[in-house]
XYZ file of C-alpha atoms in Angstrom:
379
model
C -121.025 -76.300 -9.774
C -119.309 -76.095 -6.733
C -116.101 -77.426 -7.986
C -115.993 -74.406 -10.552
C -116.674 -72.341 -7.815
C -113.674 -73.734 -5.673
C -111.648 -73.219 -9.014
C -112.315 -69.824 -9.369
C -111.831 -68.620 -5.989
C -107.983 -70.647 -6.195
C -107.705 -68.867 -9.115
C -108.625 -65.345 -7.969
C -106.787 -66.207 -5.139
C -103.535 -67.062 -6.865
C -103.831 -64.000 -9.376
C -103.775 -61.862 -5.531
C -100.771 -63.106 -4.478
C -99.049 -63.267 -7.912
C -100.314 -58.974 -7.784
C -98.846 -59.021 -4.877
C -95.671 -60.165 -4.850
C -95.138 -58.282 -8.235
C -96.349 -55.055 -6.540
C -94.051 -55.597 -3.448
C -91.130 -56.626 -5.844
C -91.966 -53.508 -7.799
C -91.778 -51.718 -4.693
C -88.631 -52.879 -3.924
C -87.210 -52.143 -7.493
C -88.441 -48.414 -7.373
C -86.890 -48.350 -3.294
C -83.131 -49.433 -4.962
C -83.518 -47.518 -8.312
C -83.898 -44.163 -5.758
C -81.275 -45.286 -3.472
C -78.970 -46.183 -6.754
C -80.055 -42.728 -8.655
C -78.928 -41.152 -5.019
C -76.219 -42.714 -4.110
C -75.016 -41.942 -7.960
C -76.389 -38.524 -7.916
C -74.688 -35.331 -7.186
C -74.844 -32.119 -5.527
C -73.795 -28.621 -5.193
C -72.028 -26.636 -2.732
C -70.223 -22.867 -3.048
C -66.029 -23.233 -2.389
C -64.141 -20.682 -1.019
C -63.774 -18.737 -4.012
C -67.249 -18.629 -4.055
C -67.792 -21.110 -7.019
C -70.854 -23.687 -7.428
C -69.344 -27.267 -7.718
C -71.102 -29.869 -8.508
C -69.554 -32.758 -6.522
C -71.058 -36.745 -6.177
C -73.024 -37.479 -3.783
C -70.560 -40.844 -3.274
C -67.465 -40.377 -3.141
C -64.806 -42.857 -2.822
C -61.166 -41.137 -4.221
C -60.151 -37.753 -2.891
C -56.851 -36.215 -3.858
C -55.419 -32.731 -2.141
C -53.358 -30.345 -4.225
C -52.147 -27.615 -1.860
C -53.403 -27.100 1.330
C -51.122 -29.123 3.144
C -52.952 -29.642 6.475
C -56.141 -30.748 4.399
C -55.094 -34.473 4.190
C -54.616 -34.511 8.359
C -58.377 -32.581 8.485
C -60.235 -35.152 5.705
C -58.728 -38.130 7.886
C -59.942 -37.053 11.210
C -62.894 -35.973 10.003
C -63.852 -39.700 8.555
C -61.683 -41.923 11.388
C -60.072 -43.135 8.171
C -57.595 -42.380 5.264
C -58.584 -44.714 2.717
C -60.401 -41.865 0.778
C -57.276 -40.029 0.078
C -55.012 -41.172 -3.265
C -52.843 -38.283 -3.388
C -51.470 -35.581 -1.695
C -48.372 -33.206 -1.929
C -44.941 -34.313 -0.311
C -45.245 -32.461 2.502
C -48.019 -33.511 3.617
C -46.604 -36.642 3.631
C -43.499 -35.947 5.198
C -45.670 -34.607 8.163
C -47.749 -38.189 8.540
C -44.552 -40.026 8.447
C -43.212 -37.666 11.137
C -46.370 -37.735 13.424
C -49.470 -39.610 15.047
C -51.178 -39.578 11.901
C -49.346 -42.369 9.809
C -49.275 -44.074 13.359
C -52.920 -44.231 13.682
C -53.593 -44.567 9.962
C -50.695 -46.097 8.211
C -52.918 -46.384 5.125
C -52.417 -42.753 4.608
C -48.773 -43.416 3.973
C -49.910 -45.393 0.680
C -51.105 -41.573 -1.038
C -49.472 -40.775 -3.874
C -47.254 -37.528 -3.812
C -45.466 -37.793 -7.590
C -48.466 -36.324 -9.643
C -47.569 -32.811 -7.685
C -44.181 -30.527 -7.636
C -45.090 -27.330 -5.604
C -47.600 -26.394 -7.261
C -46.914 -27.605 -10.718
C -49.073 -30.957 -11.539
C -49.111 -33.288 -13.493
C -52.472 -34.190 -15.271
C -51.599 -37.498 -16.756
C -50.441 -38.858 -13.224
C -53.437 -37.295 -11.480
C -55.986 -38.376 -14.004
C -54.092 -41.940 -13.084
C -55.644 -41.663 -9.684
C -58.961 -41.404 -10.957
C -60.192 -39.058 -8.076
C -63.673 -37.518 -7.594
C -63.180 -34.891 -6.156
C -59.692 -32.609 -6.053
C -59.061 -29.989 -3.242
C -56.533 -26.954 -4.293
C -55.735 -23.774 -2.592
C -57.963 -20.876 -3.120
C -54.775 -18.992 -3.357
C -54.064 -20.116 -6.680
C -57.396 -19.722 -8.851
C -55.363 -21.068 -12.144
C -54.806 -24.457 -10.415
C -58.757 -24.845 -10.161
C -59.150 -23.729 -13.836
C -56.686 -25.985 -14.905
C -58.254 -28.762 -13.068
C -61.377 -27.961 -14.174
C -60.454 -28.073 -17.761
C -58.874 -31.737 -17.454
C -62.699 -33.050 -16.259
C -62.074 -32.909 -12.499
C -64.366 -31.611 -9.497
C -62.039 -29.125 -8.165
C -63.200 -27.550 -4.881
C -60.937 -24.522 -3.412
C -60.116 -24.432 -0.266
C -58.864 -21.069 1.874
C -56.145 -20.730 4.333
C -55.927 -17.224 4.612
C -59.703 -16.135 3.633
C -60.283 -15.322 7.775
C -57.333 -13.029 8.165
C -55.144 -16.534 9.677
C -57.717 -16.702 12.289
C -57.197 -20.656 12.851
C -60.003 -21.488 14.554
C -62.423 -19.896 11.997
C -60.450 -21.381 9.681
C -60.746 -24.892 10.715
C -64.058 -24.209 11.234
C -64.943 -23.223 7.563
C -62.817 -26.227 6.196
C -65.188 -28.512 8.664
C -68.114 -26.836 7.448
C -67.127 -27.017 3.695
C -66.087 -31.127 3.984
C -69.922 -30.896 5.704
C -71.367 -30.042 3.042
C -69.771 -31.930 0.806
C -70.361 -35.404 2.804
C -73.494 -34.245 4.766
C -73.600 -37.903 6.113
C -70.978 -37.058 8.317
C -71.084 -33.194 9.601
C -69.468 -32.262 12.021
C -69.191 -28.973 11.486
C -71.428 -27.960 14.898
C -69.778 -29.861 17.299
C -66.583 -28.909 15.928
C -67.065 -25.047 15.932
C -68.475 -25.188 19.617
C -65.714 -27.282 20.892
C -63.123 -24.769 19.786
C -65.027 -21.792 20.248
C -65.278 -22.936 23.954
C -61.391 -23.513 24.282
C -61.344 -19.684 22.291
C -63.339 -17.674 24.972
C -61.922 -20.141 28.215
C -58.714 -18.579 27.278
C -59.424 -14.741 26.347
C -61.604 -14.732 29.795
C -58.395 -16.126 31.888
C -55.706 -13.528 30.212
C -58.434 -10.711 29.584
C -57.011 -9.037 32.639
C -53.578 -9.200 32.221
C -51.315 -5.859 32.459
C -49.539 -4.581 29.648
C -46.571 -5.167 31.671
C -47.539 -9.058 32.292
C -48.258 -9.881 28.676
C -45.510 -12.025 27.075
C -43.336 -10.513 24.256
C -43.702 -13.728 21.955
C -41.501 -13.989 18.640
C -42.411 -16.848 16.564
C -39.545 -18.845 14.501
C -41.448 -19.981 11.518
C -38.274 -20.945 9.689
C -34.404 -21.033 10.733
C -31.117 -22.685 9.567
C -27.737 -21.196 8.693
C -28.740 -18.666 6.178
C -32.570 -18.458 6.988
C -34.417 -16.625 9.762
C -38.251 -16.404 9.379
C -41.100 -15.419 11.776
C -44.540 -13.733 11.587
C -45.465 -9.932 11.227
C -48.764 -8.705 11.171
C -50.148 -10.868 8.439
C -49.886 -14.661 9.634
C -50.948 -17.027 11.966
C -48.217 -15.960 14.662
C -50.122 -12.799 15.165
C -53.650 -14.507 15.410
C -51.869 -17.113 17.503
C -50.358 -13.764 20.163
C -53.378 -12.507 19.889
C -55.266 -15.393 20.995
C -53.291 -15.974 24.109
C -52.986 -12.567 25.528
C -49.518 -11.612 24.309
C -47.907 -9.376 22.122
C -46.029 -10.398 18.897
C -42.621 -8.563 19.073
C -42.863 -8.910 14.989
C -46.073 -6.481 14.676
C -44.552 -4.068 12.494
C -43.748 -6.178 10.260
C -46.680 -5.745 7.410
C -45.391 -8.637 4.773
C -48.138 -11.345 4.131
C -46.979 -14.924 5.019
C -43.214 -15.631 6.411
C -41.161 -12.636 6.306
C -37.481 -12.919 7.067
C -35.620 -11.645 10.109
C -32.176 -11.092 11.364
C -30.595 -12.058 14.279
C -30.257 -7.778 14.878
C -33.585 -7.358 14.702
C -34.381 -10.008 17.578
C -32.100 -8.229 19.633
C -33.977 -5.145 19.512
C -37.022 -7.262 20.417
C -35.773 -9.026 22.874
C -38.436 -11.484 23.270
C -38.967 -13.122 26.371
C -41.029 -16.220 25.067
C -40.296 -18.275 21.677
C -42.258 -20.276 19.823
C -40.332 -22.753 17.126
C -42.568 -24.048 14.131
C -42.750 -27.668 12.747
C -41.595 -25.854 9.460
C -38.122 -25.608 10.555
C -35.675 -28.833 11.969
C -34.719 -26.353 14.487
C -35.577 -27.097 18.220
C -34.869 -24.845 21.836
C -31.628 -26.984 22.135
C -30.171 -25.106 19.203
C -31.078 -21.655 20.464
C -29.456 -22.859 23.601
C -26.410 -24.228 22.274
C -26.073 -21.799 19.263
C -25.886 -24.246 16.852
C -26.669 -22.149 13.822
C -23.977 -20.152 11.974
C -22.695 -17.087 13.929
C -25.531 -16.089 16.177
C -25.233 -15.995 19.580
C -28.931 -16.515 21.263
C -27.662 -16.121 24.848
C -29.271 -12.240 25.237
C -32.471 -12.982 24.193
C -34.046 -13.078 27.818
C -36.579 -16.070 26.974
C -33.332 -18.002 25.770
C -31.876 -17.145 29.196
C -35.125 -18.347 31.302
C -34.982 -21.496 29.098
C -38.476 -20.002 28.046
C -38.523 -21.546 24.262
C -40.841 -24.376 23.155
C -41.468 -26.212 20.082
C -44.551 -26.352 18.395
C -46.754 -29.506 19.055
C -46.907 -31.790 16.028
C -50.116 -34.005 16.218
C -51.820 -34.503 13.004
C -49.958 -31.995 10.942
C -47.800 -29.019 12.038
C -49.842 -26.960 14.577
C -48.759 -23.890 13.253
C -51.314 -23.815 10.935
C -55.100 -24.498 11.412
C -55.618 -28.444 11.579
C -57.621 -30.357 13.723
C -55.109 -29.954 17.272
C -56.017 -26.084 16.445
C -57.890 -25.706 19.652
C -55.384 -28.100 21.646
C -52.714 -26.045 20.323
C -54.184 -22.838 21.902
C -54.865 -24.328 25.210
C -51.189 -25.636 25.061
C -49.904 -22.140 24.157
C -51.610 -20.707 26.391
C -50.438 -22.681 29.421
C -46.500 -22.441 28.306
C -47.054 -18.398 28.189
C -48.561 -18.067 31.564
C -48.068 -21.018 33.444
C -50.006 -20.135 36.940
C -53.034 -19.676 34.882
C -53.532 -22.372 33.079
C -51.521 -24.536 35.973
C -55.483 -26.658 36.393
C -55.329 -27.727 32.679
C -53.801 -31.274 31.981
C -52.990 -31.085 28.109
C -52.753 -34.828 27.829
C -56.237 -35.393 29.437
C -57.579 -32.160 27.456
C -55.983 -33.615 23.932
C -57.467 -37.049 24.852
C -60.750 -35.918 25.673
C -61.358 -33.995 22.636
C -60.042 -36.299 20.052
C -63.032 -38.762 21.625
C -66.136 -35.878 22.130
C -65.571 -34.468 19.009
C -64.478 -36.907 16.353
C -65.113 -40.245 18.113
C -61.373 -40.635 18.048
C -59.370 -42.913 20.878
C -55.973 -41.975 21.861
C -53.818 -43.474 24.632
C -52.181 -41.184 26.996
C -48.410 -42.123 25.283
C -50.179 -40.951 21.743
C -51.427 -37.927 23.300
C -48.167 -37.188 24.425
C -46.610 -37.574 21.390
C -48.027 -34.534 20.126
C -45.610 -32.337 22.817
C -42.806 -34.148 21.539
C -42.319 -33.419 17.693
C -39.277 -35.274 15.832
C -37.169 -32.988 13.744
C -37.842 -34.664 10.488
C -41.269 -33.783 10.612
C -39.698 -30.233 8.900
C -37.920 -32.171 6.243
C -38.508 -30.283 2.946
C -39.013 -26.553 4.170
């Protein structure tokens, strides 16, 4: 009798653990089914055309049509480029030409032949297998079309904020946010520039009328080509920003708008600022190296007063990640003596760590202040 009733307690005790074990196995089967049904799941988030896109929740290919800072932005924002598969030429051209490909040569493996402008080609892109495609709000057909191959197209604005680049930047943070909530950033990224922002109205918010620099941006030049900002681009946000006054105001065009050498006479300004989007560099104003015009007037040609754009992660002309870098650098090349306590190398380093977990060396900060002229190549 007691034998049975050592038998049946083994047993019952056996059947326990066999109950349990499947129960914790279960357990663990249900645990990796939800993390499988996540991680393969999707969600939604409104572009900036306002659409609902339903994007993957994992996403491993990204691909950029348009938007040619984007590439520079999705890199920082992940420490990485191995996400990107494609992007247009000159967004390439730019990582070549900069830190970027330097710090992440991978990015230099994207594909740029599935785009021409703004003309693509769906057989190459579908090639890429991408999950999710960025385009420029700007063109609302390139989504559709996108959309109608099979891909998750998500628009993307440059000029929804009136060419206000730090709002900008800060919207495109948000948006990639929400897209890969794992890894926002958007909070730490809009108070770090928003900081730099108001540091530098409250230091020129006093400034006379008379002591505000006449600033004339050269977006574009070469021998038959002279293009600069009016009212309606980011040279005005970028005056603006800094305290001074864009000799181009009355200018109403949208975008570039072209210029002649006449016209910058009768603005005379006495600070230039030369974009990444042209080869062109304060040496040539100097030395009058394109076609017939003769630079020597112009007083901020005279007072050696003409600087070319920093080139960090993309061309700092438009919003990009070395937006608020850009403005403290600005800043301190308009008016010197008040700005004179702000080292831009120890400023660019310091941010690149706070805010993206980023580590440059001083020579790589550097590097940004000292653009090659190649980086223009294809503009």
């Amino acid at each position: 009798m007691k034998e049975k009733i050592i038998k049946v307690v083994s047993l019952m005790l056996v059947l326990v653990m066999v109950l349990s074990l499947a129960a914790c196995d279960g357990k663990n089967s249900s645990s990796d089914a939800e993390d499988t049904t996540q991680a393969d799941g999707t969600h939604v988030i409104v572009d900036h055309l306002d659409n609902e896109v339903e994007v993957p929740n994992q996403v491993d290919k990204v691909v950029v049509c348009g938007v040619y800072p984007l590439p520079s932005v999705l890199t920082i924002f992940f420490d990485s480029a191995d996400k990107i598969v494609g992007m247009p030429a000159p967004s390439m051209t730019a990582a070549q030409n900069s830190l970027l490909g330097e710090l992440y040569p991978e990015i230099l493996n994207a594909k740029t032949d599935f785009i021409d402008g703004s003309t693509i080609n769906i057989e190459e892109l579908m090639k890429l297998e991408p999950d999710v495609v960025f385009y420029g709000a700007s063109e609302p057909e390139v989504g559709e079309q996108l959309t109608n191959a099979g891909f998750t197209a998500v628009a993307v604005s440059v000029n929804k904020w009136n060419y206000d680049a730090i709002e900008t930047l800060n919207h495109w943070i948000e948006l990639l946010s929400e897209i890969f909530p794992e890894n926002d950033k958007t909070d730490i990224v809009a108070d770090y520039s928003d900081k730099v922002y108001k540091m530098v109205q409250d230091r020129v918010k006093d400034l006379s009328d008379e002591e505000r620099a006449n600033a004339f941006f050269l977006f574009k030049y070469d021998d038959t080509t002279m293009m600069t900002s009016g009212e309606n681009f980011f040279g005005q946000w970028w005056c603006d920003a800094i305290g001074a006054k864009n000799v181009a105001n009355e200018l109403k065009q949208d975008n570039q708008v072209a210029v002649s050498m006449e016209q910058v006479y009768a603005w005379n300004p006495d600070l230039i600022y030369i974009t990444n989007f042209t080869q062109a560099s304060p040496d040539d104003l100097y030395n009058n190296a394109f076609a017939a015009d003769d630079w020597s007037p112009i007083t901020a040609v005279a007072n050696h007063n003409v600087y070319k754009m920093p080139l960090g992660m993309y061309r700092s002309y438009t919003p990009g990640v070395d937006t608020p870098i850009t403005l403290m650098w600005l800043a301190k090349q308009a008016y010197p003596s008040l700005f004179e306590d702000i080292d831009i190398t120890e400023e660019t380093v310091k941010y690149y760590k706070e805010v993206f977990g980023v580590d440059l060396t001083n020579e790589q900060a550097e590097k940004i202040f000292a653009p090659v002229k190649d980086a223009a190549a294809g503009f």
